[in-house]
Coordinates of C-alpha atoms in Angstrom, one line a residue:
M10 CA 27.1 4.1 16.9
V11 CA 25.2 1.3 18.3
Q12 CA 27.1 -2.2 18.8
I13 CA 24.5 -5.2 20.6
K14 CA 26.4 -8.2 21.5
N15 CA 24.4 -11.3 23.1
L16 CA 22.3 -9.4 24.8
S17 CA 19.3 -10.9 26.6
F18 CA 16.6 -9.4 28.6
S19 CA 13.5 -10.3 30.3
Y20 CA 11.0 -8.9 32.6
S21 CA 9.6 -9.7 35.7
S22 CA 7.6 -12.6 34.4
G23 CA 10.7 -14.5 33.9
Q24 CA 9.9 -15.2 30.2
A25 CA 12.9 -14.1 28.2
L26 CA 12.2 -11.1 25.4
F27 CA 15.7 -11.1 24.3
D28 CA 18.0 -14.0 24.3
G29 CA 21.5 -13.8 22.8
L30 CA 20.0 -10.6 20.6
D31 CA 22.8 -9.1 18.1
L32 CA 22.7 -5.7 16.1
T33 CA 25.2 -3.2 14.9
L34 CA 24.1 0.2 13.5
P35 CA 26.8 2.2 12.0
P36 CA 25.9 6.0 11.9
G37 CA 25.1 8.2 8.9
Y38 CA 21.8 6.0 8.5
I39 CA 18.1 6.9 9.1
Y40 CA 17.3 2.9 10.3
G41 CA 13.6 1.9 10.3
L42 CA 12.9 -0.9 12.8
L43 CA 9.3 -2.8 12.1
G44 CA 7.4 -5.4 14.2
K45 CA 4.5 -6.2 15.7
N46 CA 2.8 -5.4 19.0
G47 CA 4.6 -7.2 21.6
A48 CA 7.6 -8.0 19.4
G49 CA 9.9 -5.8 21.5
K50 CA 10.4 -2.8 19.7
S51 CA 10.1 -0.4 22.7
S52 CA 11.9 -1.9 24.9
L53 CA 15.0 -2.2 22.6
L54 CA 14.4 1.2 22.3
K55 CA 14.9 1.9 26.4
I56 CA 17.7 -0.8 26.5
M57 CA 19.7 1.5 23.9
T58 CA 18.9 5.0 26.1
G59 CA 19.7 3.1 29.2
L60 CA 16.3 3.0 31.0
L61 CA 15.7 -0.7 31.1
F62 CA 19.4 -3.1 31.8
P63 CA 19.8 -6.0 30.2
Q64 CA 20.8 -9.1 32.2
Q65 CA 23.6 -10.4 29.9
G66 CA 25.4 -9.2 26.9
S67 CA 27.2 -6.2 26.0
L68 CA 25.8 -2.7 24.5
N69 CA 27.9 0.2 23.6
V70 CA 26.0 3.1 22.2
A71 CA 27.9 6.3 20.9
G72 CA 30.9 5.0 23.0
F73 CA 29.2 4.5 26.1
R74 CA 27.0 1.7 28.5
P75 CA 23.7 3.4 28.4
G76 CA 22.9 1.8 31.9
D77 CA 25.7 4.0 33.5
R78 CA 23.5 7.1 32.2
F79 CA 26.8 9.5 32.0
P80 CA 25.7 13.1 31.3
A81 CA 28.6 12.7 28.6
F82 CA 26.3 10.0 27.1
L83 CA 23.0 11.7 27.4
R84 CA 23.8 14.7 25.4
E85 CA 24.4 12.5 22.6
I86 CA 20.8 10.8 22.6
Y87 CA 17.4 11.9 22.2
L88 CA 14.6 9.8 22.8
L89 CA 11.0 10.8 21.4
P90 CA 8.8 8.1 23.0
E91 CA 5.4 7.2 21.8
E92 CA 3.6 8.3 25.1
F93 CA 5.1 11.3 27.0
D94 CA 4.1 14.2 29.4
L95 CA 5.3 17.9 29.2
P96 CA 5.8 20.0 31.8
P97 CA 3.1 23.2 32.3
L98 CA 5.8 25.6 30.4
T99 CA 5.8 27.5 27.0
M100 CA 8.0 26.0 24.3
N101 CA 10.3 29.0 25.2
G102 CA 10.1 28.1 28.4
Y103 CA 11.1 24.6 27.6
V104 CA 14.0 25.5 25.6
R105 CA 15.6 27.6 28.0
L106 CA 15.1 25.0 30.9
Y107 CA 16.6 21.8 28.5
S108 CA 18.5 23.1 25.8
P109 CA 21.5 23.7 28.4
F110 CA 22.1 20.1 28.4
Y111 CA 22.9 19.8 24.4
P112 CA 26.0 21.8 23.9
R113 CA 25.4 21.9 20.2
F114 CA 21.8 22.9 20.6
D115 CA 21.1 25.5 17.7
P116 CA 18.4 27.9 18.7
A117 CA 18.2 29.2 15.2
L118 CA 17.7 25.6 13.6
F119 CA 14.8 25.1 16.0
D120 CA 13.1 28.0 14.9
T121 CA 13.7 26.6 11.4
Y122 CA 11.7 23.2 12.5
C123 CA 9.1 25.3 14.3
K124 CA 8.3 27.2 11.0
E125 CA 8.3 24.0 9.3
F126 CA 5.6 22.4 11.6
D127 CA 3.3 25.9 11.8
L128 CA 4.2 26.3 15.9
Q129 CA 4.7 29.3 17.4
S130 CA 7.1 30.0 20.1
G131 CA 4.9 31.5 22.7
Q132 CA 2.2 28.8 22.9
K133 CA 2.0 26.7 26.0
L134 CA 2.6 23.3 25.8
R135 CA -0.3 21.6 27.4
A136 CA -2.3 23.5 25.2
L137 CA -1.1 22.0 22.1
S138 CA -2.8 19.1 20.8
Y139 CA -1.0 15.7 20.8
G140 CA 0.3 16.3 17.5
Q141 CA 1.5 19.8 18.0
K142 CA 3.5 18.4 21.0
K143 CA 5.1 15.9 19.4
K144 CA 6.2 18.3 16.4
F145 CA 7.4 20.5 19.0
L146 CA 9.5 17.6 20.9
L147 CA 10.9 16.3 17.1
A148 CA 11.9 20.1 16.4
F149 CA 13.5 20.3 19.7
G150 CA 15.3 16.6 19.2
L151 CA 16.4 17.7 15.7
A152 CA 18.1 20.7 17.4
T153 CA 20.2 19.3 19.5
D154 CA 22.5 18.0 16.8
C155 CA 23.0 14.8 18.9
K156 CA 24.4 11.5 17.6
L157 CA 21.5 9.4 17.8
L158 CA 17.6 10.0 17.6
I159 CA 15.5 7.4 18.6
L160 CA 11.6 8.1 17.5
D161 CA 9.0 5.6 18.9
E162 CA 5.8 6.2 16.5
P163 CA 6.4 9.8 15.7
V164 CA 4.0 10.1 12.9
N165 CA 1.0 8.9 15.4
G166 CA -1.3 11.7 15.6
L167 CA 0.0 13.8 12.8
D168 CA -2.1 14.4 9.8
I169 CA -1.3 14.1 6.4
P170 CA 0.6 17.4 5.8
S171 CA 2.5 17.0 8.9
K172 CA 3.6 13.5 7.9
R173 CA 4.8 15.2 4.8
Q174 CA 6.9 17.6 6.5
F175 CA 8.0 15.0 9.3
R176 CA 9.5 13.1 6.4
K177 CA 11.4 16.3 4.8
V178 CA 12.7 17.3 8.2
V179 CA 14.4 14.1 9.0
A180 CA 15.5 13.5 5.5
H181 CA 17.6 17.0 5.5
A182 CA 18.9 16.6 9.2
I183 CA 21.1 13.3 8.6
H184 CA 24.6 13.7 8.2
E185 CA 27.5 11.1 8.2
E186 CA 28.0 11.4 12.3
R187 CA 24.6 11.3 13.3
S188 CA 22.0 8.5 13.0
F189 CA 18.0 8.2 13.8
L190 CA 16.2 4.9 14.8
I191 CA 12.5 5.0 14.0
S192 CA 10.1 2.5 15.4
T193 CA 6.8 2.3 13.5
H194 CA 3.7 0.2 12.5
Q195 CA 3.0 3.1 9.8
A196 CA 5.2 1.3 7.1
R197 CA 3.6 3.3 4.4
D198 CA 4.2 6.8 5.7
M199 CA 8.2 6.1 6.3
E200 CA 8.7 4.7 2.4
N201 CA 11.5 6.8 0.9
L202 CA 13.0 7.6 4.3
I203 CA 14.0 5.0 6.5
D204 CA 16.7 2.9 4.7
P205 CA 18.1 0.5 6.5
I206 CA 15.0 -1.6 7.3
I207 CA 15.2 -4.1 10.7
V208 CA 12.2 -6.5 11.1
L209 CA 12.2 -7.5 14.9
D210 CA 10.0 -10.6 15.8
A211 CA 9.3 -12.2 19.2
G212 CA 12.4 -10.8 20.3
K213 CA 14.7 -11.9 17.3
I214 CA 16.1 -9.5 14.6
I215 CA 14.6 -12.0 11.5
F216 CA 15.3 -9.1 8.7
F217 CA 18.1 -6.6 8.6
Q218 CA 18.7 -5.4 4.7
D219 CA 19.3 -2.0 3.0
V220 CA 16.5 -0.6 0.5
E221 CA 18.9 -1.2 -2.6
R222 CA 19.6 -4.8 -1.8
I223 CA 16.1 -5.6 -1.3
S224 CA 15.0 -3.8 -4.6
Q225 CA 17.6 -5.9 -6.3
K226 CA 16.4 -9.3 -4.8
L227 CA 12.9 -9.0 -4.3
A228 CA 10.0 -7.3 -6.8
I229 CA 6.4 -6.8 -5.4
T230 CA 4.2 -6.6 -8.6
R231 CA 0.2 -6.7 -8.6
H232 CA -1.3 -10.1 -11.1
A233 CA -5.1 -10.6 -11.9
E234 CA -3.7 -14.5 -11.7
L235 CA -1.7 -16.3 -9.1
P236 CA 1.9 -17.1 -11.0
D237 CA 3.9 -20.0 -10.5
S238 CA 3.7 -20.9 -6.6
R239 CA 7.4 -22.4 -6.8
S240 CA 8.5 -18.5 -7.9
T241 CA 6.2 -16.9 -5.1
V242 CA 7.8 -16.1 -1.8
Y243 CA 4.3 -14.6 -0.6
Y244 CA 0.7 -12.9 -1.6
E245 CA -2.2 -11.1 -0.5
S246 CA -5.2 -11.2 -2.3
S247 CA -8.1 -8.5 -2.7
L248 CA -10.6 -7.8 -4.6
G249 CA -9.3 -7.5 -8.4
G250 CA -6.1 -9.6 -8.4
H251 CA -3.3 -10.6 -6.0
T252 CA 0.2 -8.6 -4.6
V253 CA 3.1 -10.9 -5.0
V254 CA 6.3 -11.0 -3.7
Q255 CA 8.9 -13.1 -6.0
E256 CA 12.7 -13.0 -6.6
N257 CA 14.0 -10.1 -8.6
T258 CA 15.2 -11.7 -11.9
S259 CA 15.2 -8.6 -14.1
G260 CA 18.4 -7.5 -13.5
E261 CA 16.7 -4.1 -12.6
E262 CA 15.7 -2.6 -9.2
A263 CA 12.2 -2.7 -8.3
H264 CA 10.0 -0.7 -6.4
I265 CA 8.9 -1.9 -2.4
N266 CA 5.8 -1.7 -0.9
L267 CA 7.1 -1.2 2.6
E268 CA 4.2 -2.6 4.2
I269 CA 4.2 -5.8 1.6
L270 CA 7.6 -6.6 2.6
F271 CA 7.1 -6.4 6.4
N272 CA 4.3 -8.6 5.7
A273 CA 6.1 -11.1 3.5
V274 CA 9.1 -11.0 6.0
V275 CA 6.8 -12.1 9.2
S276 CA 5.0 -14.8 6.8
N277 CA 8.0 -16.7 5.6
P278 CA 11.4 -15.4 6.9
E279 CA 13.4 -18.5 5.9
K280 CA 12.4 -18.2 2.4
I281 CA 12.9 -14.7 2.5
N282 CA 16.5 -14.4 3.8
Q283 CA 17.6 -17.0 1.6
L284 CA 17.7 -15.3 -1.2
F285 CA 19.3 -12.7 0.5
N286 CA 21.9 -15.3 1.9
P287 CA 21.9 -18.2 -0.2
A288 CA 25.5 -19.3 0.3
R289 CA 25.0 -19.5 4.1
H290 CA 21.7 -21.3 3.9
E291 CA 23.4 -24.0 1.4
S292 CA 25.8 -24.7 3.9
E293 CA 23.4 -25.1 7.0
Q294 CA 21.7 -27.8 4.9
L295 CA 25.4 -29.7 4.3
F296 CA 25.2 -30.3 8.5

C-alpha cells in the first residue's frame, strides 16, 4: 500500500525534516502514527498524498507516485486534515459535487455513517460545529471505499460519545485491501483501535511494532515502590505510586497503555528497541 525508501525532505529553511526515511505499510491495517509536535507527522501525511514533494528517495502509494497526482491515484486516497474549510453547500450538495470523483462511493453507506454520527443530510455545512464537520468528512471518506484513508487528529473536537462512535465505525470499515493511517496526539482515545504502532521523532521512525508483539515484550504495571532499576525500561511517578514499563517475562500478553508506551519509546528508544531486536543490537556491538 505504502512504500517509502530513502526519503529526504526539507522546507525552505534548509534544515532536513526527513533524511533517509524508510517505511513500508502493507494493506489491511489501521496504523497509528504517534509523535510530538514538530516530529514531522503532518508533513509525512502530505508527502504521501502528493501535497509536498520529497527532494530524494522513492515513494509509492497504492501503486502510484503521489506527486504526479494522477486521477487514478486521487480516487484511491482520502485525507482528512486537522484543519479544513468547507464550501457553502448542504451535505447533500457536497455529496453530489464530490462523490463522482470516487467510483466506488456508496450513498447508502454514507447515509448509514451519518446516522451513526447523528448528522442530518439537509444541514448546511458551514452551520455545523467543528466536531460535526469532522464527522461529516469522515462519513464521506469512509463511504468512498478508497484504498488509503489518512486521518490527521481525527478525534480533536469530538465529544466522548462521538469518540466512541468514531472507534466503532472505523473498526468496522477496514478490510484486507484497505488501510487507515491515523496520526494523533490522543493516544488514549486510540487504544484498542490502532495497530500497528508507529512512533516518529525528529523526522525518524524510532519504533514500529504491532500491538500483539508489544504486549508480549513489554509489561506496564503499577507499583507502590520502584522495582529493581535494572529491569525497568521507563517509569512515571505520581501520587500513590509509580507506573513502570518493564520487559514482559511472564509469558502472557500484557495490557498496553498507549500513552505510557509512547512516553517510554520517546524517552528511551534504544533500550525499548533492544528488547524487540536483541540480535541486531548484539551484532552492532561486535563491530
